[in-house]
Short mmCIF file of C-alpha atoms (C1' of nucleotides) in Angstrom, two decimals:
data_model
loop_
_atom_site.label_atom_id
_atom_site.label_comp_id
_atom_site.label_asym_id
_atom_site.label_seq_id
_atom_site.Cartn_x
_atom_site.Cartn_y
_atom_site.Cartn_z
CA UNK A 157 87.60 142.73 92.42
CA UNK A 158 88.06 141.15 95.50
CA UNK A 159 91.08 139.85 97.42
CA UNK A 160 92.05 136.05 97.55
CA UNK A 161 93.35 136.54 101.02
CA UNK A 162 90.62 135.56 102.92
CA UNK A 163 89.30 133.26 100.50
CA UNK A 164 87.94 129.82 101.56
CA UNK A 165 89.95 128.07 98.99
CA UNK A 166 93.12 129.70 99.65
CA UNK A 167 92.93 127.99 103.42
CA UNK A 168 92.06 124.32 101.95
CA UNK A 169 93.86 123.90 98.59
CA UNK A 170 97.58 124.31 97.20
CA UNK A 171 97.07 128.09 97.49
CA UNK A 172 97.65 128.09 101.37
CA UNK A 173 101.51 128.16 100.37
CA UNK A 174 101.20 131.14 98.37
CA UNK A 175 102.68 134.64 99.63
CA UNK A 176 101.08 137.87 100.16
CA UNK A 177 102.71 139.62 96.47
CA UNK A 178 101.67 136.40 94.39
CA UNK A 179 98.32 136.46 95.93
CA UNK A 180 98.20 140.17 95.29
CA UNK A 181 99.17 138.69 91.33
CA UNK A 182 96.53 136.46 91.72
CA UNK A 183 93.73 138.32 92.70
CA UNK A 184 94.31 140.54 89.67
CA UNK A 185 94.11 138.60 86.85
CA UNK A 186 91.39 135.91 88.23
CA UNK A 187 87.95 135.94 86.83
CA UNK A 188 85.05 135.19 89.23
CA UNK A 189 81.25 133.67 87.63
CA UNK A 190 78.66 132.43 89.47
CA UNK A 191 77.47 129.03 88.07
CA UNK A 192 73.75 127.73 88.51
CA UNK A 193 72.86 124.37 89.13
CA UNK A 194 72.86 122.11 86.21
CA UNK A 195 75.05 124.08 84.27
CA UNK A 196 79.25 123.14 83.26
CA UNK A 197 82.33 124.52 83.91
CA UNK A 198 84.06 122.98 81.29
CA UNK A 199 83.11 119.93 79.70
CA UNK A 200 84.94 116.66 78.74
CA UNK A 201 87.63 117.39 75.89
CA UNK A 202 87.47 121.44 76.43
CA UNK A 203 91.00 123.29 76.17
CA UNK A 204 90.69 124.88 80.11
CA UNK A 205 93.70 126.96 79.85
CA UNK A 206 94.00 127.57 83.88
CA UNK A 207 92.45 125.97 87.06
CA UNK A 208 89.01 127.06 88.85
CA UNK A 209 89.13 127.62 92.29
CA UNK A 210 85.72 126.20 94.26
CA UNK A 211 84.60 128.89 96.62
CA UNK A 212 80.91 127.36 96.99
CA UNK A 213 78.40 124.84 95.94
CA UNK A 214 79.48 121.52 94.85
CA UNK A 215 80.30 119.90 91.41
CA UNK A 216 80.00 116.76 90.09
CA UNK A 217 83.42 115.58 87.49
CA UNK A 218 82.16 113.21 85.05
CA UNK A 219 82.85 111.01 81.93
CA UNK A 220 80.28 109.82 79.27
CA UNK A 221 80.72 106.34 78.77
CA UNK A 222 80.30 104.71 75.40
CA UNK A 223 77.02 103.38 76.50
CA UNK A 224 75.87 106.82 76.51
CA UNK A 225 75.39 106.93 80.24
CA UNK A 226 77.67 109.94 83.07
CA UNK A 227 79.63 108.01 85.37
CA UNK A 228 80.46 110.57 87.83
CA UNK A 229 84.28 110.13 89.29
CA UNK A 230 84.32 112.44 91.78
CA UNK A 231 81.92 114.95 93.78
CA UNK A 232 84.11 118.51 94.57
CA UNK A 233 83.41 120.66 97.42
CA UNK A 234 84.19 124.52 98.69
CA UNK A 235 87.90 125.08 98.91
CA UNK A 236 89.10 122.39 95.92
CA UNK A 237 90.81 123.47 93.01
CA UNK A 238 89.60 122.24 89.67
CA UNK A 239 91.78 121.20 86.43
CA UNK A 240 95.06 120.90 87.96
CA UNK A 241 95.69 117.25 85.90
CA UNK A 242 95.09 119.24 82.70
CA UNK A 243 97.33 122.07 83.24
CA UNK A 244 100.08 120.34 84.23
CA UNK A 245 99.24 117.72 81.63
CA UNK A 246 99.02 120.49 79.22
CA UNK A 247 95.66 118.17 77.56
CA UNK A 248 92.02 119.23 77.58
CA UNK A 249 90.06 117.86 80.37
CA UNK A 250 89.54 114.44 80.96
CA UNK A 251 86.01 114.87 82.72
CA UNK A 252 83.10 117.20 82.93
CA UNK A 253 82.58 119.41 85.68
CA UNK A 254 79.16 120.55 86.30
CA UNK A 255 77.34 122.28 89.08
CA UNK A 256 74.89 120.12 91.60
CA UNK A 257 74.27 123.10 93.56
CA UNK A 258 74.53 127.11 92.52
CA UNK A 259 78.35 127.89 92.77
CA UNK A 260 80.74 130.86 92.75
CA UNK A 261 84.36 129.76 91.64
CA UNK A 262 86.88 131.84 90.16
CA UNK A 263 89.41 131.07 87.29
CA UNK A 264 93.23 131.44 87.06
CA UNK A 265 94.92 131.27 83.85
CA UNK A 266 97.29 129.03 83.49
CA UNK A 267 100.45 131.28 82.83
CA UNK A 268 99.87 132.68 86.54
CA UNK A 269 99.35 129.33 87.97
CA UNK A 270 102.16 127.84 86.02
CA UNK A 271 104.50 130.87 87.25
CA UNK A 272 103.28 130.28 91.04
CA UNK A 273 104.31 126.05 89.89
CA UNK A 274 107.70 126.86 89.02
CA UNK A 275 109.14 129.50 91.61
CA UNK A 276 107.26 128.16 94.97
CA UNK A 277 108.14 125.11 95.73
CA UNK A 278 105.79 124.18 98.49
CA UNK A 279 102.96 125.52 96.04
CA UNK A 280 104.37 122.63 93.42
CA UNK A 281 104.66 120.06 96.14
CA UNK A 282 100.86 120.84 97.68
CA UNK A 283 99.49 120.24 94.33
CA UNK A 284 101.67 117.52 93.48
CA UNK A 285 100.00 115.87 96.96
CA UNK A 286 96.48 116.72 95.77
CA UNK A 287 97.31 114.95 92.85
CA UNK A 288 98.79 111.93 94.13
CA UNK A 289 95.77 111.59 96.64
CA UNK A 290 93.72 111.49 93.94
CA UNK A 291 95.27 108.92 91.74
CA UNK A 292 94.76 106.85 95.42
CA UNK A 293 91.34 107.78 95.39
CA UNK A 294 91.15 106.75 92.05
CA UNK A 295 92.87 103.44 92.50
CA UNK A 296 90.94 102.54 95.77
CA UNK A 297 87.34 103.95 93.67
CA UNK A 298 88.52 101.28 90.77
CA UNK A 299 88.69 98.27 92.93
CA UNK A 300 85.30 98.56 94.75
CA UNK A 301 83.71 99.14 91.23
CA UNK A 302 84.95 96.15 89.79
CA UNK A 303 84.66 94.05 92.95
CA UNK A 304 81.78 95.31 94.85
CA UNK A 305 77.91 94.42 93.87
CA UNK A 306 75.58 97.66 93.51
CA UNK A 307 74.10 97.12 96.69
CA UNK A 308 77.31 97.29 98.44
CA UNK A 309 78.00 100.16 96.13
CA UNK A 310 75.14 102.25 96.80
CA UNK A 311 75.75 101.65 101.20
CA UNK A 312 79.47 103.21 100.54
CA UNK A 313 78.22 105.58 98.79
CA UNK A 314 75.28 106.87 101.05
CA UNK A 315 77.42 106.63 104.00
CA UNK A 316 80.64 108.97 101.98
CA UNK A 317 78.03 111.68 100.94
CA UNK A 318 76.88 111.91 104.30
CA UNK A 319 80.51 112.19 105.83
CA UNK A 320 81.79 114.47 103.48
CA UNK A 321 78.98 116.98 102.64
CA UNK A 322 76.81 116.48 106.00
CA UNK A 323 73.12 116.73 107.12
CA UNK A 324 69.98 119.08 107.49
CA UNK A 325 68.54 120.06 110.58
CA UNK A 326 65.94 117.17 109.36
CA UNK A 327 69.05 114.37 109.09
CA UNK A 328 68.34 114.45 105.55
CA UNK A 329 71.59 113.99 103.26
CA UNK A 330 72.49 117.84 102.73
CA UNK A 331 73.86 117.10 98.97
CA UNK A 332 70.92 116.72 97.27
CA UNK A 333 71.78 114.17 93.99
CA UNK A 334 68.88 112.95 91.57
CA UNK A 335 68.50 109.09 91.29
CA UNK A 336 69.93 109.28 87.88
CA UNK A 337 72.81 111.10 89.23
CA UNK A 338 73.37 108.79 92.22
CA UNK A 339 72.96 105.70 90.07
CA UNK A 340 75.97 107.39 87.76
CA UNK A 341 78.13 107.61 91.21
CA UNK A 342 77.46 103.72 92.14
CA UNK A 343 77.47 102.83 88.20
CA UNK A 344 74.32 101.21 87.54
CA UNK A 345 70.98 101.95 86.29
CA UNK A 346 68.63 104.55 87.48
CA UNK A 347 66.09 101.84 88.27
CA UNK A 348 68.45 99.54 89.84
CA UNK A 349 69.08 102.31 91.99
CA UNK A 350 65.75 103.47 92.64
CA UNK A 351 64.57 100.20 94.01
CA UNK A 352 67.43 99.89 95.96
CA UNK A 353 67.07 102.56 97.51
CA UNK A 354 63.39 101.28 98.08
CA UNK A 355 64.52 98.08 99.82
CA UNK A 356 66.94 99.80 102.01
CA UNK A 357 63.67 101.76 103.06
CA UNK A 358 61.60 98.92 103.65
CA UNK A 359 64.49 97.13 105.64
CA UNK A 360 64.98 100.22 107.81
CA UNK A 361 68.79 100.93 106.70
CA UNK A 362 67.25 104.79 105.59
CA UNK A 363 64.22 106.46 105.37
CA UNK A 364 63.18 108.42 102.05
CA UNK A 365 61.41 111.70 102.81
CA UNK A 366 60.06 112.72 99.23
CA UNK A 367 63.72 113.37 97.14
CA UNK A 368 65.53 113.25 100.39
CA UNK A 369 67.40 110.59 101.81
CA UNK A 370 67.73 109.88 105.59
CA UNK A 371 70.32 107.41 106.93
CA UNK A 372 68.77 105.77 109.84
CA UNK A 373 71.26 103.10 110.75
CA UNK A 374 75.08 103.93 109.79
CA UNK A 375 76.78 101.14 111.28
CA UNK A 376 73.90 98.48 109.42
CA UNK A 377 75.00 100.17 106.49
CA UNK A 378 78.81 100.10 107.04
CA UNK A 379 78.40 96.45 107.87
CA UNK A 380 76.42 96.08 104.45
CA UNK A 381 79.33 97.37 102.16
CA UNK B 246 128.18 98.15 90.38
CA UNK B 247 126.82 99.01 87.07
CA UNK B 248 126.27 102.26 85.27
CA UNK B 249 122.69 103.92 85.16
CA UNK B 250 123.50 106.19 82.04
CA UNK B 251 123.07 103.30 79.80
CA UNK B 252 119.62 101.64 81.05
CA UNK B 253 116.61 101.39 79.48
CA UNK B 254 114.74 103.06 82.21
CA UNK B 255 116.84 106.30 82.05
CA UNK B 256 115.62 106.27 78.84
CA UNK B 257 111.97 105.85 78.79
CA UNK B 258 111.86 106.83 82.32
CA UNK B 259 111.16 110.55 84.06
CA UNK B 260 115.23 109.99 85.09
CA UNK B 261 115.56 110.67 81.19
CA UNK B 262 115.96 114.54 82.69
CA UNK B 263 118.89 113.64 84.88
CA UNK B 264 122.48 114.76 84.07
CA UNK B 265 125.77 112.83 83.96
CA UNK B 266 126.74 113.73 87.63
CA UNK B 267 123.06 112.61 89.10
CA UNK B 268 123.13 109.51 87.35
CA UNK B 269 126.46 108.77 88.62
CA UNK B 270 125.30 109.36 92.35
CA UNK B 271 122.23 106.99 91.41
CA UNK B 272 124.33 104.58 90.04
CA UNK B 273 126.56 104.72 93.53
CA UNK B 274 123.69 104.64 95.78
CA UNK B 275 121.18 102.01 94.23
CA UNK B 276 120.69 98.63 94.79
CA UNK B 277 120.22 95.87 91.71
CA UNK B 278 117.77 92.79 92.56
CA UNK B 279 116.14 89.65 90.51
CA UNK B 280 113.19 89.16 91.50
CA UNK B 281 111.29 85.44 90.44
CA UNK B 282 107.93 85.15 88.96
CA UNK B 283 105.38 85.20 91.29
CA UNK B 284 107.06 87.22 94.23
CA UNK B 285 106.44 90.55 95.23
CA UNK B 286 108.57 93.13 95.04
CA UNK B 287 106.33 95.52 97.99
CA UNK B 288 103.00 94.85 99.20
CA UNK B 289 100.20 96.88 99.98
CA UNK B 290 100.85 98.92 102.92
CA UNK B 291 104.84 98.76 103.23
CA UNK B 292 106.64 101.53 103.94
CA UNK B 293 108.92 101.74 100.58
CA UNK B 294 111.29 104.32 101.00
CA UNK B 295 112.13 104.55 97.63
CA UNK B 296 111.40 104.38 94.18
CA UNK B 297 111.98 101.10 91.72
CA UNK B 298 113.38 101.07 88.55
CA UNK B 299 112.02 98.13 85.89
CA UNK B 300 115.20 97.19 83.86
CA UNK B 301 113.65 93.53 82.85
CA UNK B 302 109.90 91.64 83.30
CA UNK B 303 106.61 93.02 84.10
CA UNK B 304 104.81 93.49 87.32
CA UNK B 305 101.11 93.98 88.39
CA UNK B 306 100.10 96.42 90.66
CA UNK B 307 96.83 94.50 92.69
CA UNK B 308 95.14 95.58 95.73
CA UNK B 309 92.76 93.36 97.90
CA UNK B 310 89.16 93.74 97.99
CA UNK B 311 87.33 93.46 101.04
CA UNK B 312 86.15 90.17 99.39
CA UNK B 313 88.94 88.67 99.48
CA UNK B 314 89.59 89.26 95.81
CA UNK B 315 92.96 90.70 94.23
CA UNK B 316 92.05 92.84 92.08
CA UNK B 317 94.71 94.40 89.12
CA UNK B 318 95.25 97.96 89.03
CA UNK B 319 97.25 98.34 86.00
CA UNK B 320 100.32 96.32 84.29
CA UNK B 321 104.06 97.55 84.94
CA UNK B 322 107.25 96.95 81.84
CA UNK B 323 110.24 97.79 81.99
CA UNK B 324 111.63 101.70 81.40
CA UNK B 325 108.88 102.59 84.06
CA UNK B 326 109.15 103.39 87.75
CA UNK B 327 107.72 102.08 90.75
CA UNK B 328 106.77 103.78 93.81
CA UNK B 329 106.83 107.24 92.65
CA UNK B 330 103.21 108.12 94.53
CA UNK B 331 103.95 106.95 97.78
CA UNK B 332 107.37 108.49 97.45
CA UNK B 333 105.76 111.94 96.76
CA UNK B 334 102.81 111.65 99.72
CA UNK B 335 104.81 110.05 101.93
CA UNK B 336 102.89 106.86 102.47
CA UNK B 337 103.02 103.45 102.59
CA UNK B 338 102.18 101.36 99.32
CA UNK B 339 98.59 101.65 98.10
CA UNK B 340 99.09 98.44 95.75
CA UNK B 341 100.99 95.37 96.03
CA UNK B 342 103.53 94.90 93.14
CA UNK B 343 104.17 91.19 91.97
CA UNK B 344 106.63 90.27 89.40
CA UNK B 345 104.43 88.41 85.96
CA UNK B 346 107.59 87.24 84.64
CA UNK B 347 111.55 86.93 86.07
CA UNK B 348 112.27 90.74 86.58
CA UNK B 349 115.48 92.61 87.17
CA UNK B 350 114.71 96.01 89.22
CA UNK B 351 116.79 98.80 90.84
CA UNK B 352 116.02 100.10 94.50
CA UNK B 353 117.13 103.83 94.46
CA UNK B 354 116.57 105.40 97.88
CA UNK B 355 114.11 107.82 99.11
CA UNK B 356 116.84 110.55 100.08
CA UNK B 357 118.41 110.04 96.85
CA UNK B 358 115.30 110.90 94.43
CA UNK B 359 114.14 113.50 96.45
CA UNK B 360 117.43 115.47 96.26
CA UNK B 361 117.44 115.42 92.09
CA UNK B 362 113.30 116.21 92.57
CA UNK B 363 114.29 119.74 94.41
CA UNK B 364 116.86 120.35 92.48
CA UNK B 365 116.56 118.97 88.88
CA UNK B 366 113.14 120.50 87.72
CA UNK B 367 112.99 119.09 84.54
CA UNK B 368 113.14 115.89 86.25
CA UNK B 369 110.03 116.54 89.13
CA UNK B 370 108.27 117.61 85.72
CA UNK B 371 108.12 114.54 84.39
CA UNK B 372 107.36 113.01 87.08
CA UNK B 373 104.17 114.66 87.63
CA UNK B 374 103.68 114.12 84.06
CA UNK B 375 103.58 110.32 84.82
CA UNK B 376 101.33 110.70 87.81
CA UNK B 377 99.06 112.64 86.25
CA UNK B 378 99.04 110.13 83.35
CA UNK B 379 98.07 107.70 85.90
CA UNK B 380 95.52 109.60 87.30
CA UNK B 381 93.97 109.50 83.85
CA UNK B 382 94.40 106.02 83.16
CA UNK B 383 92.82 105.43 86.84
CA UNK B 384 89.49 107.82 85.58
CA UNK B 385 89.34 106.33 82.43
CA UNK B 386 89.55 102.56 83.88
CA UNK B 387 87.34 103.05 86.78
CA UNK B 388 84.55 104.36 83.65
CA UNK B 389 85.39 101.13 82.28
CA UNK B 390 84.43 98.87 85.12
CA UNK B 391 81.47 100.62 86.10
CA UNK B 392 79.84 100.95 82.71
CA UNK B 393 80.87 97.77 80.56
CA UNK B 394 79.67 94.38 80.82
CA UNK B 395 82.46 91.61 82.03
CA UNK B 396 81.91 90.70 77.99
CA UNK B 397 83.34 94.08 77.11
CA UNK B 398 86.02 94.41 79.59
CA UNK B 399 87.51 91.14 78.45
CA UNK B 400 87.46 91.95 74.77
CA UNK B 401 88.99 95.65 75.78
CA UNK B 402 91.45 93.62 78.19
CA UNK B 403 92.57 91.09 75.75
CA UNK B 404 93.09 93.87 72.87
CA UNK B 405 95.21 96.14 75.69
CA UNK B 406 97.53 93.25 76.52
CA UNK B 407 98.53 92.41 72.91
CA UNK B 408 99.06 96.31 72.01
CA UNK B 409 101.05 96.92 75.22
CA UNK B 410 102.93 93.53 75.43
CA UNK B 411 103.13 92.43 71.85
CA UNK B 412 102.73 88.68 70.38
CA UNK B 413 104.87 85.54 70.23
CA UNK B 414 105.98 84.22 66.85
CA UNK B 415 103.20 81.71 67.13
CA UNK B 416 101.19 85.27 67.38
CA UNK B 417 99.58 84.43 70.72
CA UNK B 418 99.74 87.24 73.59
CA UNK B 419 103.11 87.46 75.12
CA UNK B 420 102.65 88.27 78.53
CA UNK B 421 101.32 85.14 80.23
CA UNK B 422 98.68 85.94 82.47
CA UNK B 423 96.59 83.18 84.48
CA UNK B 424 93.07 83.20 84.32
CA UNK B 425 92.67 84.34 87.41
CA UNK B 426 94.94 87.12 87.09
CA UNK B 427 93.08 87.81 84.01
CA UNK B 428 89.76 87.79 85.85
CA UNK B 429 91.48 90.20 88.20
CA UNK B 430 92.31 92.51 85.76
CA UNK B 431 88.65 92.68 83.90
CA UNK B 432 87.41 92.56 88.01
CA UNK B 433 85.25 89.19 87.49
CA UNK B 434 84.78 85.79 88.96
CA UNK B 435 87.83 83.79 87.39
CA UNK B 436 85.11 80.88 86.49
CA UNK B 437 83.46 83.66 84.11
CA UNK B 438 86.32 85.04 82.92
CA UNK B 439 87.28 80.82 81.58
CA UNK B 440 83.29 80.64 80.65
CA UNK B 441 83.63 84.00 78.43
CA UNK B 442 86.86 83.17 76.59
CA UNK B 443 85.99 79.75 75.68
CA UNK B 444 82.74 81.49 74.34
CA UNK B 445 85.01 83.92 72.15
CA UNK B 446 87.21 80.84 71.02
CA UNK B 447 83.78 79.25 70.24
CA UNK B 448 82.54 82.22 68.36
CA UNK B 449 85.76 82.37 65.85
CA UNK B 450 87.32 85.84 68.02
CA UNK B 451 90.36 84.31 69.61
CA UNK B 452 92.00 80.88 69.74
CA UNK B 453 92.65 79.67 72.61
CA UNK B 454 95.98 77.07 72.33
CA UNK B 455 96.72 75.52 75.79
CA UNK B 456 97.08 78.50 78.13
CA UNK B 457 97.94 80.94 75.63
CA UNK B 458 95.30 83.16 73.80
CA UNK B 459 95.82 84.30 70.04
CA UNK B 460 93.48 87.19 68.78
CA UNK B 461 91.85 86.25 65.49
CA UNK B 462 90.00 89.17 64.61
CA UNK B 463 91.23 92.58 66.63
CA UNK B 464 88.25 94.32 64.55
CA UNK B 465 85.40 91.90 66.05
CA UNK B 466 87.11 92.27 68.99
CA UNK B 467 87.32 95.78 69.27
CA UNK B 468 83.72 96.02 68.32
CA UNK B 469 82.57 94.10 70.59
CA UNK B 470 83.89 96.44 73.72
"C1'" DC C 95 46.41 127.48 89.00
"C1'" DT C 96 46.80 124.04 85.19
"C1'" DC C 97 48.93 121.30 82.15
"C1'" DA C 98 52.96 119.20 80.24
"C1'" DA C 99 57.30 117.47 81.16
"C1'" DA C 100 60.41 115.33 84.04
"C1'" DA C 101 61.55 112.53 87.93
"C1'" DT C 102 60.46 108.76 90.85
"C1'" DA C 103 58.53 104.25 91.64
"C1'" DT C 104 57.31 99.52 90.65
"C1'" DG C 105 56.23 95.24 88.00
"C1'" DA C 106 57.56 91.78 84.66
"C1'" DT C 107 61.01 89.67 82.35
"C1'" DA C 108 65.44 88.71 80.27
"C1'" DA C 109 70.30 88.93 80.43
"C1'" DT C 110 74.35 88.82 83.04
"C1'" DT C 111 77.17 87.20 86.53
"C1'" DG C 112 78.46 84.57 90.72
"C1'" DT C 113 78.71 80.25 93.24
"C1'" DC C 114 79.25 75.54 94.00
"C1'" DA C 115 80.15 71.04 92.25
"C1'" DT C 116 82.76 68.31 89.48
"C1'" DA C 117 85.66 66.82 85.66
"C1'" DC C 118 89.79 67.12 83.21
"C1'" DA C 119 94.52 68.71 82.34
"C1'" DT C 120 98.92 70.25 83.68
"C1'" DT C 121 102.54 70.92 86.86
"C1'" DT C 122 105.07 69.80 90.90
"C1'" DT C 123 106.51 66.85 94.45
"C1'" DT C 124 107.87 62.65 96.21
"C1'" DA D 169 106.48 57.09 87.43
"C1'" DA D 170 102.88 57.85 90.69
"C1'" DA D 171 100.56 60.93 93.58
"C1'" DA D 172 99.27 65.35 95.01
"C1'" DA D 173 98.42 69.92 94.07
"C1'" DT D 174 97.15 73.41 91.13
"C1'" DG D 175 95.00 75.38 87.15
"C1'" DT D 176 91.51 75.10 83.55
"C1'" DA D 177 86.92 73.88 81.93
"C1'" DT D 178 82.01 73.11 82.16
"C1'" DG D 179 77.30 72.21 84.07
"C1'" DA D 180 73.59 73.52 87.12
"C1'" DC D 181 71.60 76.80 89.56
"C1'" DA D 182 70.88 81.08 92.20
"C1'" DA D 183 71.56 85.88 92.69
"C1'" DT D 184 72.17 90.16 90.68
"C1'" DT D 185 71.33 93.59 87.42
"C1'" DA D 186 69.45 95.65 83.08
"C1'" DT D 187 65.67 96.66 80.21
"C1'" DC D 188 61.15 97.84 78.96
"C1'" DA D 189 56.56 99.04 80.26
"C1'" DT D 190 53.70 101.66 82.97
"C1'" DA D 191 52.02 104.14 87.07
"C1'" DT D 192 52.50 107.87 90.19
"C1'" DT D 193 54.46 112.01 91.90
"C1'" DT D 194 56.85 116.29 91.51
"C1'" DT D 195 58.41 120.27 89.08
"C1'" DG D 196 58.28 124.06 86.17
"C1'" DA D 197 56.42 126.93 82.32
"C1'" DG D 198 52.84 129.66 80.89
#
DNA sequence: CTCAAAATATGATAATTGTCATACATTTTT
DNA sequence: AAAAATGTATGACAATTATCATATTTTGAG
């Protein structure tokens, strides 16, 4: 069992406000898994009973739509917490959560995290924060869905993986999404997304290197969404 | 200066946790206003510095598009509270809020709320229950846009406002909404939001009388989204 | 390595939606 | 009451996007 002390996600998330005796708590009742790519750590409507701390690989948090199709909300890196909502909430989870790259995380139950909710304060307030930035993210994610075409859609989106989860040595977008999965962050169809993608290509706004994606001209694209 | 014990938003409210000596302090410090249909009561990107109470009318929250569109967030009644996000981050307004109807709202200060949130933890309970409702409604919505058809989110839309806002005795929506508000709410041109609903009058779903909209079948209708 | 399955790509076409023009109705101002 | 302004409605058309069909390429199992 190893300590949360050093732990990547106790320097990003909520944690950071927790002392040395309730990390001490904490490192001895959380569970750790490893989680391959493709495969969930909860799904949509699941009782999670505690949160899931991200200490690598990234995952995507999804809904299935009644057309059948994923519309991903949100992409979560190293260092995020997962299920907070819920467990304050007290509901089963709203979205999916499933691994785009191999990932270790490690679970806290709920009557820990709850305990660490209701004596630290700053703990409460950092996750209240998290929260609040999300429901902004959420908000500001909600208007450029409804009032943005796909094309615009799909430059945003190219342009936010690239900021947030960075490049190979190549240039090449390091998060590596399938067209199906980026067409379920822009909200459109795999094909529409493929040949998209295609024209961007052909007009020199990226370059596509087999799976990979390249983004040759940033500012084009900014100016495009 | 009026009493807070007795309002309707103490009731329905997260302030439903405060006790008889917070709610007189409220009631000391606030400030009552009437605000007309039409005005705003904060816009995007004001520092609020406070939280509002809705005693009377209903408000939409709306952001601007870099199109130049407004585009509605979600629909405000009274017993809710404005404000409580920014209050809790620290930031200026995400959304602009702009009275539907004639509205009667309470300012309660910044200082004020944040004094019962430390203290009175029944109260900061609820109102990270409420946030993280939001958050969920935000999800949930944002699946919405970017998986229905303009047909769908209209037929969702229309069902929404009669649930949540009730009928008139003629049995046509209550809350008056312009089309273009309504085209900002489903996130569509307002000329296709007018083309659609005279397409659902046509088709025997709603009626439309005047400016007012009367659901004829909430079964069709609800199929149909 | 080889074959089957899955993912990516592209064409053809239809459906959806946006835009611009214009007409008509309602509200507000003078 | 008339005129102006605003909101609603509709037609014509263009642009966008979805769907279905079908190659082509890549991946993974055996």
């Amino acid at each position: 069992m190893s300590k949360c002390e050093q732990c990547i996600v106790r320097q990003f998330s909520s944690l950071k406000a927790l002392g040395k005796d309730e990390l001490l708590r904490m490192a001895e009742c959380k569970t750790s898994y490893t989680i391959k790519k493709g495969e969930p750590i909860f799904e949509e409507g699941e009782v999670t009973n505690g949160i899931y701390c991200i200490k690598d690989g990234v995952c995507k948090l999804s809904k299935l739509s009644d057309n059948g199709k994923d519309q991903i909300v949100k992409l979560v890196k190293p260092g995020e917490l997962l299920g907070q909502r819920s467990m304050i909430s007290d509901e089963p989870a709203n979205l999916s959560a499933v691994a785009l790259e191999d990932m270790e995380v490690c679970f806290i139950p709920r009557t820990e995290v709850m305990q660490f909710f209701t004596q630290n304060n700053q703990f409460s307030m950092n996750v209240m924060r998290t929260i609040c930035d999300d429901l902004k993210g959420a908000d500001d994610h909600m208007v450029n869905m409804a009032q943005k075409n796909v094309r615009q859609r799909l430059a945003e989106t190219l342009i936010y993986l690239e900021e947030t989860f960075g490049k190979n040595e190549d240039d090449t977008l390091r998060i590596q999404l399938s067209r199906e999965e980026l067409a379920g962050m822009i909200g459109t169809a795999t094909e529409s997304c493929i040949r998209l993608l295609s024209e961007l290509n052909k007009s020199g706004y990226i370059e596509l290197i087999g799976k990979k994606i390249k983004l040759l001209d940033k500012n084009k694209l900014k100016r495009l969404s």
